[in-house]
Amino acid sequence: MSMNAPRGTQDILPGTSEKWQYVEEQLADLCRRYHYKEIRTPIFEHTELFQRGVGDSTDIVQKEMYTFEDRGGRSITLRPEGTASVVRSYVQNKVYGLPNQPTKYFYMGPMFRYERPQQGRMRQFVQFGIEALGSDDPAIDAEVLSLALNSYRELGLKSLKLVVNSLGDQESREAHRAALVRHFDPHREELCADCQVRLDQNPLRVLDCKKDREHPAMETAPSILEYLNDYSKDYFEQVKQYLDVMDIEYVVDPNLVRGLDYYNHTAFEIMSEAEGFGAITTLSGGGRYTGLVQEVGGPETSGIGFAMSIERLLMALEAENVELPTDEGLDVFFVSLGDEANRTAVKLTDELRRAGIQVDKDYLGKKMKAQFKAADRLGSKFVLVLGDQELENGVINVKNMASGEQQEVALDGIIEHMQKELTGGK
Ligand code: HAM
């Protein structure tokens, strides 16, 4: 048995966890400005939710889910994505009946997919995503795209590419589906085993196949855009117009097929064009879904959303050399020597912390010099020194580590003194 973390998972240690916290705070603030509120759903759900929601013919459902039977004999799955759970919650809590629609949620949390791990592809990864449910106004499609792009831009990324497509409504999709079957059927035997099944179950998936990517029939495959009916065409035009008014640049790619079954109309992905980003260039993806709410037992309601992994976001930031805040050091390190002084140090450390100051102290019984060294290594702004002598005189020695300046401060005034020092006297 291995005692290492399972393949495709990672520990996020101090030095990196500050970057995560920073990014998470920025994303939450962005959502606040767009008026998306946080939703937290369970990490596991009934397997059926994803089978129905994400789609039986997708790689996620067929090959990538962490599914197990719980002790009560129920089939449970660790969530591979957030949309199905959000929609389940929306239906279960009858949120569709509330007066303020659309309902705009954001979420952040771990997702699980049994994929072949490589850079940017993990088995446990953290998705940040949003979902807007209850409106099919094309302006909200554009809002979601804008939020997605701005989440990268505001963190400092520049080399971004937005790719959009329309998958049309049910009628358009059926016409396209029939055209795809007509197109690929003569080549059926040349396609991979998975695609032969896809051709019957969900021919759109064939366009997304990694194995058959080079097959000549791929290039000449009928484009969905040729099969959009008037409503779908007009919908897509309006989305593009809204993007134009916001000066959002995009590329239309009729071959953009998403890896989940619930999409119709708008589908999009954001890619990194940064040099050295790696083989996987997709940073995030999303789109509109109309049948999902009904699939989960709710009334006919349209939604749109997107999701990104924080892992890929951090990779892109690194590829573009964007610096994020890391460990910020320490306000105060308490150096003490002698039993009585140690006791007073414990008391004052506690009081300083309760007064809002960040403090640490020695817990290894180190000598004075070694304690000073530790304070230095930790990047402490101030060192407070308390020995028997200071105790006797009722003072404490305060050293400013940047200037080297030292002063004696009365023990009973140390909290106020440090508060002043650390706020620059304000
Ligand atoms: P998705 O394209 O499957 O869509 O995943 C969205 C994003 O999650 C990807 O672009 C990528 O950033 C990240 N991601 C996916 N798999 C992995 C992995 N194995 N390792 C690291 N990152 C990964 C969805 O999940 C949809 N629920 C998005 C959505 C929301 N559509 C509508 N609303």
Short mmCIF file of C-alpha atoms and ligand atoms in Angstrom, two decimals:
data_model
loop_
_atom_site.label_atom_id
_atom_site.label_comp_id
_atom_site.label_asym_id
_atom_site.label_seq_id
_atom_site.Cartn_x
_atom_site.Cartn_y
_atom_site.Cartn_z
CA MET A 1 0.00 0.00 0.00
CA SER A 2 1.29 3.45 -0.88
CA MET A 3 1.25 6.20 1.69
CA ASN A 4 1.54 8.88 -0.98
CA ALA A 5 -1.45 10.91 -2.07
CA PRO A 6 -3.41 9.11 -4.83
CA ARG A 7 -2.39 9.77 -8.44
CA GLY A 8 -3.93 12.93 -9.85
CA THR A 9 -4.33 14.62 -6.47
CA GLN A 10 -2.10 17.17 -4.79
CA ASP A 11 -1.34 18.83 -1.49
CA ILE A 12 -1.50 22.60 -1.52
CA LEU A 13 1.09 23.80 0.95
CA PRO A 14 1.71 27.21 2.53
CA GLY A 15 3.52 29.34 0.00
CA THR A 16 0.97 28.18 -2.58
CA SER A 17 -2.17 28.15 -0.48
CA GLU A 18 -1.94 31.96 -0.18
CA LYS A 19 -2.21 32.13 -3.98
CA TRP A 20 -5.33 30.00 -3.85
CA GLN A 21 -6.86 32.18 -1.16
CA TYR A 22 -6.07 35.31 -3.14
CA VAL A 23 -7.58 33.94 -6.35
CA GLU A 24 -10.66 32.66 -4.52
CA GLU A 25 -11.21 36.06 -2.91
CA GLN A 26 -10.83 37.88 -6.24
CA LEU A 27 -13.29 35.54 -7.95
CA ALA A 28 -15.83 35.92 -5.13
CA ASP A 29 -15.51 39.69 -5.39
CA LEU A 30 -16.05 39.57 -9.15
CA CYS A 31 -19.19 37.49 -8.60
CA ARG A 32 -20.43 40.01 -6.06
CA ARG A 33 -20.19 42.77 -8.69
CA TYR A 34 -22.08 40.66 -11.24
CA HIS A 35 -24.59 39.80 -8.48
CA TYR A 36 -23.96 36.04 -8.42
CA LYS A 37 -24.39 34.51 -4.95
CA GLU A 38 -22.55 31.53 -3.58
CA ILE A 39 -24.14 28.09 -3.49
CA ARG A 40 -22.55 25.08 -1.78
CA THR A 41 -23.83 21.66 -2.73
CA PRO A 42 -22.73 18.21 -1.49
CA ILE A 43 -19.54 16.67 -2.81
CA PHE A 44 -21.40 13.43 -3.56
CA GLU A 45 -24.77 12.90 -5.17
CA HIS A 46 -26.87 9.99 -6.37
CA THR A 47 -25.16 8.52 -9.44
CA GLU A 48 -28.34 8.86 -11.49
CA LEU A 49 -28.12 12.66 -11.31
CA PHE A 50 -24.95 12.67 -13.38
CA GLN A 51 -26.06 9.84 -15.67
CA ARG A 52 -29.14 11.84 -16.58
CA GLY A 53 -27.68 15.30 -16.23
CA VAL A 54 -24.22 15.05 -17.78
CA GLY A 55 -25.36 12.37 -20.22
CA ASP A 56 -24.90 8.62 -20.59
CA SER A 57 -22.85 8.88 -23.76
CA THR A 58 -20.21 11.25 -22.36
CA ASP A 59 -16.69 10.20 -21.39
CA ILE A 60 -17.37 11.58 -17.93
CA VAL A 61 -20.24 9.18 -17.27
CA GLN A 62 -18.83 6.25 -19.18
CA LYS A 63 -15.25 6.26 -17.95
CA GLU A 64 -14.45 8.93 -15.42
CA MET A 65 -16.81 8.84 -12.46
CA TYR A 66 -15.81 7.86 -8.95
CA THR A 67 -18.86 5.74 -8.21
CA PHE A 68 -19.37 3.49 -5.21
CA GLU A 69 -22.10 1.83 -3.27
CA ASP A 70 -22.65 3.24 0.20
CA ARG A 71 -23.47 1.06 3.19
CA GLY A 72 -27.16 1.47 2.46
CA GLY A 73 -26.72 0.00 -1.03
CA ARG A 74 -27.22 3.31 -2.86
CA SER A 75 -25.06 4.18 -5.84
CA ILE A 76 -23.18 7.34 -4.99
CA THR A 77 -20.84 9.40 -7.18
CA LEU A 78 -18.27 12.02 -6.25
CA ARG A 79 -19.36 15.01 -8.31
CA PRO A 80 -17.42 15.27 -11.61
CA GLU A 81 -18.77 18.81 -12.23
CA GLY A 82 -21.03 21.37 -10.61
CA THR A 83 -23.89 22.12 -12.99
CA ALA A 84 -25.98 18.99 -12.39
CA SER A 85 -25.81 19.49 -8.61
CA VAL A 86 -26.74 23.17 -8.84
CA VAL A 87 -29.72 22.33 -11.02
CA ARG A 88 -30.74 19.52 -8.66
CA SER A 89 -30.66 21.97 -5.76
CA TYR A 90 -32.60 24.60 -7.74
CA VAL A 91 -35.35 22.05 -8.41
CA GLN A 92 -35.31 20.40 -4.97
CA ASN A 93 -35.57 23.76 -3.16
CA LYS A 94 -38.16 25.03 -5.67
CA VAL A 95 -36.04 28.10 -6.22
CA TYR A 96 -37.71 28.49 -9.63
CA GLY A 97 -40.84 29.61 -7.77
CA LEU A 98 -39.16 32.56 -6.05
CA PRO A 99 -39.90 36.05 -7.36
CA ASN A 100 -36.39 37.18 -8.27
CA GLN A 101 -35.34 35.41 -11.45
CA PRO A 102 -32.96 34.62 -12.98
CA THR A 103 -31.26 32.89 -10.08
CA LYS A 104 -27.54 33.58 -10.28
CA TYR A 105 -25.18 31.29 -8.40
CA PHE A 106 -21.45 30.78 -8.16
CA TYR A 107 -19.60 27.84 -6.63
CA MET A 108 -16.10 26.77 -5.84
CA GLY A 109 -15.03 23.34 -4.73
CA PRO A 110 -13.40 20.02 -5.52
CA MET A 111 -14.58 17.88 -8.45
CA PHE A 112 -13.46 14.33 -9.26
CA ARG A 113 -12.79 12.67 -12.59
CA TYR A 114 -10.90 9.46 -13.21
CA GLU A 115 -8.82 10.83 -16.08
CA ARG A 116 -5.27 10.12 -17.14
CA PRO A 117 -3.36 12.69 -15.07
CA GLN A 118 -1.06 15.13 -16.83
CA GLN A 119 -0.20 18.76 -16.38
CA GLY A 120 -3.51 20.60 -15.98
CA ARG A 121 -5.50 17.40 -15.73
CA MET A 122 -6.09 16.11 -12.23
CA ARG A 123 -8.32 13.48 -10.69
CA GLN A 124 -9.30 15.91 -7.97
CA PHE A 125 -9.42 19.52 -9.10
CA VAL A 126 -11.17 22.66 -7.91
CA GLN A 127 -13.75 24.24 -10.13
CA PHE A 128 -14.99 27.78 -9.90
CA GLY A 129 -18.22 28.09 -11.83
CA ILE A 130 -21.40 30.11 -12.23
CA GLU A 131 -24.93 29.24 -13.29
CA ALA A 132 -27.74 31.64 -14.22
CA LEU A 133 -31.09 29.87 -14.20
CA GLY A 134 -34.48 31.09 -15.31
CA SER A 135 -33.85 33.37 -18.26
CA ASP A 136 -33.21 32.78 -21.93
CA ASP A 137 -32.33 36.36 -22.70
CA PRO A 138 -29.22 36.30 -24.94
CA ALA A 139 -27.89 39.20 -22.83
CA ILE A 140 -27.34 36.81 -19.97
CA ASP A 141 -25.26 34.55 -22.21
CA ALA A 142 -23.10 37.58 -22.89
CA GLU A 143 -22.98 38.39 -19.17
CA VAL A 144 -21.69 34.89 -18.38
CA LEU A 145 -19.05 35.19 -21.09
CA SER A 146 -18.03 38.58 -19.80
CA LEU A 147 -17.68 37.30 -16.22
CA ALA A 148 -15.67 34.31 -17.46
CA LEU A 149 -13.25 36.51 -19.38
CA ASN A 150 -12.96 39.12 -16.66
CA SER A 151 -12.13 36.50 -14.07
CA TYR A 152 -8.91 35.94 -16.04
CA ARG A 153 -8.30 39.51 -17.09
CA GLU A 154 -8.63 40.97 -13.61
CA LEU A 155 -6.02 38.56 -12.32
CA GLY A 156 -3.67 39.83 -15.01
CA LEU A 157 -3.91 37.32 -17.87
CA LYS A 158 -3.61 38.72 -21.39
CA SER A 159 -3.11 35.83 -23.82
CA LEU A 160 -6.68 34.67 -23.96
CA LYS A 161 -8.87 33.42 -26.76
CA LEU A 162 -12.63 33.15 -26.54
CA VAL A 163 -14.15 30.57 -28.87
CA VAL A 164 -17.92 30.49 -29.30
CA ASN A 165 -20.36 28.30 -31.16
CA SER A 166 -24.06 27.65 -31.27
CA LEU A 167 -25.39 24.14 -30.88
CA GLY A 168 -28.88 25.35 -31.75
CA ASP A 169 -32.19 24.28 -30.31
CA GLN A 170 -33.69 20.80 -30.35
CA GLU A 171 -34.96 21.07 -33.93
CA SER A 172 -31.64 22.34 -35.28
CA ARG A 173 -29.73 19.70 -33.38
CA GLU A 174 -31.89 16.91 -34.76
CA ALA A 175 -31.35 18.12 -38.31
CA HIS A 176 -27.62 18.32 -37.69
CA ARG A 177 -27.57 14.94 -36.02
CA ALA A 178 -29.19 13.31 -39.07
CA ALA A 179 -26.66 15.05 -41.32
CA LEU A 180 -23.79 13.78 -39.20
CA VAL A 181 -25.04 10.21 -39.38
CA ARG A 182 -25.40 10.51 -43.18
CA HIS A 183 -21.87 11.89 -43.37
CA PHE A 184 -20.06 9.43 -41.11
CA ASP A 185 -22.03 6.27 -41.81
CA PRO A 186 -20.06 5.37 -44.97
CA HIS A 187 -16.88 5.58 -42.84
CA ARG A 188 -18.28 3.70 -39.88
CA GLU A 189 -15.78 0.82 -40.13
CA GLU A 190 -12.82 3.22 -40.23
CA LEU A 191 -13.79 4.96 -37.01
CA CYS A 192 -12.67 3.87 -33.55
CA ALA A 193 -14.87 1.50 -31.55
CA ASP A 194 -16.08 4.34 -29.31
CA CYS A 195 -17.11 6.45 -32.31
CA GLN A 196 -19.06 3.57 -33.82
CA VAL A 197 -21.18 3.59 -30.67
CA ARG A 198 -21.24 7.40 -30.59
CA LEU A 199 -22.57 7.45 -34.15
CA ASP A 200 -25.71 5.70 -32.91
CA GLN A 201 -26.00 7.31 -29.50
CA ASN A 202 -24.79 10.86 -29.94
CA PRO A 203 -23.09 11.59 -33.27
CA LEU A 204 -22.02 15.07 -32.13
CA ARG A 205 -19.54 13.35 -29.82
CA VAL A 206 -17.70 11.95 -32.87
CA LEU A 207 -16.48 15.47 -33.64
CA ASP A 208 -14.85 15.56 -30.21
CA CYS A 209 -12.96 12.24 -30.57
CA LYS A 210 -9.27 12.42 -29.85
CA LYS A 211 -8.46 9.17 -31.70
CA ASP A 212 -10.26 9.97 -34.94
CA ARG A 213 -9.20 13.61 -35.04
CA GLU A 214 -7.10 13.07 -38.18
CA HIS A 215 -9.72 11.11 -40.15
CA PRO A 216 -10.41 12.96 -43.45
CA ALA A 217 -14.17 12.80 -42.84
CA MET A 218 -13.72 15.07 -39.83
CA GLU A 219 -12.75 18.04 -41.89
CA THR A 220 -15.71 17.78 -44.22
CA ALA A 221 -18.24 17.02 -41.47
CA PRO A 222 -21.43 19.12 -41.69
CA SER A 223 -21.30 22.18 -39.48
CA ILE A 224 -24.06 22.85 -36.97
CA LEU A 225 -24.17 26.44 -38.16
CA GLU A 226 -25.61 25.25 -41.50
CA TYR A 227 -28.45 23.55 -39.67
CA LEU A 228 -29.54 26.28 -37.28
CA ASN A 229 -33.21 27.18 -37.70
CA ASP A 230 -34.27 30.82 -37.72
CA TYR A 231 -34.83 31.05 -33.97
CA SER A 232 -31.39 29.55 -33.20
CA LYS A 233 -29.68 31.71 -35.81
CA ASP A 234 -31.28 34.84 -34.41
CA TYR A 235 -30.41 33.82 -30.85
CA PHE A 236 -26.76 33.38 -31.77
CA GLU A 237 -26.73 36.70 -33.63
CA GLN A 238 -28.04 38.48 -30.55
CA VAL A 239 -25.42 36.91 -28.29
CA LYS A 240 -22.71 38.05 -30.69
CA GLN A 241 -24.16 41.56 -30.83
CA TYR A 242 -24.09 41.82 -27.05
CA LEU A 243 -20.48 40.66 -27.06
CA ASP A 244 -19.72 43.33 -29.63
CA VAL A 245 -21.26 46.10 -27.55
CA MET A 246 -19.02 45.06 -24.67
CA ASP A 247 -15.98 45.02 -26.99
CA ILE A 248 -15.41 41.35 -26.27
CA GLU A 249 -13.36 39.69 -28.99
CA TYR A 250 -14.23 36.14 -29.99
CA VAL A 251 -13.74 33.54 -32.68
CA VAL A 252 -16.64 31.42 -33.96
CA ASP A 253 -15.66 27.76 -34.23
CA PRO A 254 -18.45 25.57 -35.62
CA ASN A 255 -16.53 22.49 -34.47
CA LEU A 256 -16.58 23.46 -30.83
CA VAL A 257 -18.33 20.55 -29.18
CA ARG A 258 -18.45 20.41 -25.43
CA GLY A 259 -17.81 17.21 -23.51
CA LEU A 260 -21.16 17.23 -21.74
CA ASP A 261 -24.55 16.43 -23.24
CA TYR A 262 -26.73 19.14 -21.75
CA TYR A 263 -25.83 22.03 -24.06
CA ASN A 264 -27.84 23.83 -26.69
CA HIS A 265 -27.53 27.28 -28.26
CA THR A 266 -24.46 29.04 -26.89
CA ALA A 267 -21.34 26.96 -26.20
CA PHE A 268 -17.95 28.44 -25.50
CA GLU A 269 -14.43 27.84 -24.28
CA ILE A 270 -11.63 30.14 -23.21
CA MET A 271 -8.12 29.10 -24.20
CA SER A 272 -4.74 30.28 -23.07
CA GLU A 273 -2.47 31.37 -25.88
CA ALA A 274 0.49 31.89 -23.55
CA GLU A 275 3.71 30.32 -24.71
CA GLY A 276 4.73 27.33 -22.64
CA PHE A 277 1.25 26.83 -21.22
CA GLY A 278 1.30 23.15 -22.10
CA ALA A 279 -0.64 20.68 -24.19
CA ILE A 280 -4.06 21.39 -22.72
CA THR A 281 -4.95 24.94 -23.65
CA THR A 282 -8.57 25.10 -22.52
CA LEU A 283 -8.92 27.20 -19.41
CA SER A 284 -12.67 27.02 -19.06
CA GLY A 285 -15.86 26.09 -20.81
CA GLY A 286 -19.57 26.49 -20.57
CA GLY A 287 -22.80 27.12 -22.37
CA ARG A 288 -26.56 27.17 -22.31
CA TYR A 289 -28.67 24.22 -21.29
CA THR A 290 -32.40 24.02 -21.71
CA GLY A 291 -33.45 20.47 -20.96
CA LEU A 292 -31.47 19.94 -17.76
CA VAL A 293 -33.92 21.43 -15.25
CA GLN A 294 -36.72 19.27 -16.66
CA GLU A 295 -34.45 16.23 -16.73
CA VAL A 296 -33.98 16.66 -12.98
CA GLY A 297 -37.72 17.00 -12.38
CA GLY A 298 -38.30 20.75 -12.55
CA PRO A 299 -40.34 22.95 -14.90
CA GLU A 300 -39.01 23.87 -18.33
CA THR A 301 -36.31 26.39 -17.42
CA SER A 302 -33.27 27.51 -19.31
CA GLY A 303 -29.87 28.07 -17.77
CA ILE A 304 -26.37 29.05 -18.74
CA GLY A 305 -23.05 28.83 -16.97
CA PHE A 306 -19.39 28.02 -17.18
CA ALA A 307 -16.64 26.53 -15.07
CA MET A 308 -12.88 26.70 -14.84
CA SER A 309 -10.38 24.88 -12.71
CA ILE A 310 -8.25 26.94 -10.37
CA GLU A 311 -5.34 24.59 -11.22
CA ARG A 312 -5.38 25.65 -14.87
CA LEU A 313 -5.88 29.28 -13.92
CA LEU A 314 -2.75 29.17 -11.74
CA MET A 315 -0.84 27.44 -14.56
CA ALA A 316 -1.81 30.24 -16.94
CA LEU A 317 -0.80 32.91 -14.43
CA GLU A 318 2.58 31.24 -14.10
CA ALA A 319 2.98 30.95 -17.88
CA GLU A 320 2.34 34.71 -18.15
CA ASN A 321 4.62 35.48 -15.19
CA VAL A 322 1.87 37.09 -13.14
CA GLU A 323 2.98 37.36 -9.52
CA LEU A 324 0.44 36.58 -6.84
CA PRO A 325 0.83 37.34 -3.14
CA THR A 326 2.46 34.55 -1.15
CA ASP A 327 3.38 34.27 2.52
CA GLU A 328 3.25 37.72 4.09
CA GLY A 329 5.62 37.07 7.01
CA LEU A 330 4.68 37.79 10.58
CA ASP A 331 3.90 40.89 12.67
CA VAL A 332 5.45 39.89 15.96
CA PHE A 333 7.70 37.12 17.27
CA PHE A 334 7.83 36.79 21.02
CA VAL A 335 11.23 35.90 22.47
CA SER A 336 11.26 34.91 26.13
CA LEU A 337 13.64 33.25 28.54
CA GLY A 338 12.99 31.91 32.03
CA ASP A 339 9.92 30.27 33.55
CA GLU A 340 8.21 33.41 34.75
CA ALA A 341 8.94 35.25 31.50
CA ASN A 342 7.64 32.29 29.49
CA ARG A 343 4.37 32.36 31.38
CA THR A 344 3.98 36.10 30.82
CA ALA A 345 4.87 35.57 27.15
CA VAL A 346 2.04 33.03 26.78
CA LYS A 347 -0.38 35.49 28.42
CA LEU A 348 0.73 38.48 26.32
CA THR A 349 0.85 36.47 23.08
CA ASP A 350 -2.77 35.53 23.68
CA GLU A 351 -3.76 39.13 24.45
CA LEU A 352 -1.95 40.48 21.39
CA ARG A 353 -3.71 37.95 19.17
CA ARG A 354 -7.07 38.87 20.63
CA ALA A 355 -6.20 42.50 19.88
CA GLY A 356 -5.90 41.52 16.20
CA ILE A 357 -2.13 41.23 15.98
CA GLN A 358 -0.41 38.29 14.30
CA VAL A 359 1.99 36.74 16.79
CA ASP A 360 4.06 33.60 17.11
CA LYS A 361 6.59 32.41 19.66
CA ASP A 362 9.12 29.70 20.35
CA TYR A 363 7.84 26.26 21.33
CA LEU A 364 11.10 24.35 21.21
CA GLY A 365 12.81 25.73 24.32
CA LYS A 366 15.44 27.46 22.19
CA LYS A 367 18.12 29.78 23.56
CA MET A 368 17.65 33.53 23.10
CA LYS A 369 19.96 33.72 20.05
CA ALA A 370 18.22 30.84 18.30
CA GLN A 371 14.84 32.44 19.00
CA PHE A 372 16.05 35.65 17.33
CA LYS A 373 17.22 33.62 14.34
CA ALA A 374 13.78 32.02 14.08
CA ALA A 375 12.15 35.47 14.17
CA ASP A 376 14.43 36.57 11.35
CA ARG A 377 13.71 33.49 9.24
CA LEU A 378 9.97 34.01 9.66
CA GLY A 379 10.31 37.59 8.46
CA SER A 380 8.86 39.02 11.65
CA LYS A 381 8.41 42.80 11.61
CA PHE A 382 8.93 43.13 15.38
CA VAL A 383 10.54 41.03 18.07
CA LEU A 384 9.40 41.38 21.66
CA VAL A 385 11.99 40.31 24.20
CA LEU A 386 11.11 39.36 27.74
CA GLY A 387 13.73 38.00 30.16
CA ASP A 388 14.00 38.02 33.97
CA GLN A 389 15.57 41.47 33.92
CA GLU A 390 12.77 43.05 31.86
CA LEU A 391 10.20 41.32 34.02
CA GLU A 392 11.74 42.78 37.15
CA ASN A 393 11.66 46.27 35.64
CA GLY A 394 8.09 45.84 34.38
CA VAL A 395 9.13 46.48 30.76
CA ILE A 396 9.46 44.63 27.51
CA ASN A 397 12.07 45.20 24.82
CA VAL A 398 10.61 45.94 21.40
CA LYS A 399 12.91 45.56 18.39
CA ASN A 400 11.95 46.83 14.94
CA MET A 401 13.58 44.28 12.65
CA ALA A 402 13.66 46.54 9.59
CA SER A 403 15.41 49.52 11.25
CA GLY A 404 17.17 47.63 14.04
CA GLU A 405 15.76 50.22 16.50
CA GLN A 406 15.02 49.03 20.03
CA GLN A 407 12.99 50.53 22.84
CA GLU A 408 11.69 49.58 26.23
CA VAL A 409 7.95 49.73 26.67
CA ALA A 410 5.98 49.32 29.89
CA LEU A 411 4.52 45.80 30.12
CA ASP A 412 1.01 47.09 30.77
CA GLY A 413 1.08 49.31 27.70
CA ILE A 414 2.47 46.80 25.21
CA ILE A 415 -0.79 45.95 23.46
CA GLU A 416 -1.61 49.59 22.63
CA HIS A 417 2.01 50.24 21.70
CA MET A 418 2.13 47.36 19.21
CA GLN A 419 -1.24 48.31 17.74
CA LYS A 420 0.14 51.81 17.08
CA GLU A 421 3.41 50.51 15.67
CA LEU A 422 1.68 48.13 13.28
CA THR A 423 -0.86 50.62 11.99
CA GLY A 424 1.76 53.33 11.64
CA GLY A 425 0.26 55.33 14.51
CA LYS A 426 -3.17 55.59 12.83
P1 HAM B 1 -15.97 21.06 -18.41
O1 HAM B 1 -15.55 21.59 -19.73
O2 HAM B 1 -16.08 19.60 -18.27
O3 HAM B 1 -17.37 21.76 -18.09
O4 HAM B 1 -15.01 21.59 -17.29
C1 HAM B 1 -14.83 22.97 -17.12
C2 HAM B 1 -13.41 23.27 -16.72
O5 HAM B 1 -13.03 22.49 -15.60
C3 HAM B 1 -12.37 22.93 -17.77
O6 HAM B 1 -12.28 23.91 -18.75
C4 HAM B 1 -11.12 22.89 -16.91
O7 HAM B 1 -10.69 24.19 -16.55
C5 HAM B 1 -11.65 22.24 -15.66
N1 HAM B 1 -11.39 20.79 -15.66
C6 HAM B 1 -12.14 19.80 -16.14
N2 HAM B 1 -11.58 18.61 -15.94
C7 HAM B 1 -10.40 18.85 -15.30
C8 HAM B 1 -9.35 18.04 -14.78
N3 HAM B 1 -9.41 16.70 -14.87
N4 HAM B 1 -8.29 18.64 -14.19
C9 HAM B 1 -8.24 19.98 -14.07
N5 HAM B 1 -9.20 20.80 -14.54
C10 HAM B 1 -10.27 20.25 -15.13
C11 HAM B 1 -18.07 21.58 -16.94
O8 HAM B 1 -17.66 21.00 -15.97
C12 HAM B 1 -19.40 22.27 -16.96
N6 HAM B 1 -20.11 21.95 -15.71
C13 HAM B 1 -19.26 23.76 -17.14
C14 HAM B 1 -20.56 24.46 -17.15
C15 HAM B 1 -21.11 25.16 -16.16
N7 HAM B 1 -21.41 24.50 -18.16
C16 HAM B 1 -22.48 25.18 -17.82
N8 HAM B 1 -22.32 25.57 -16.60
#
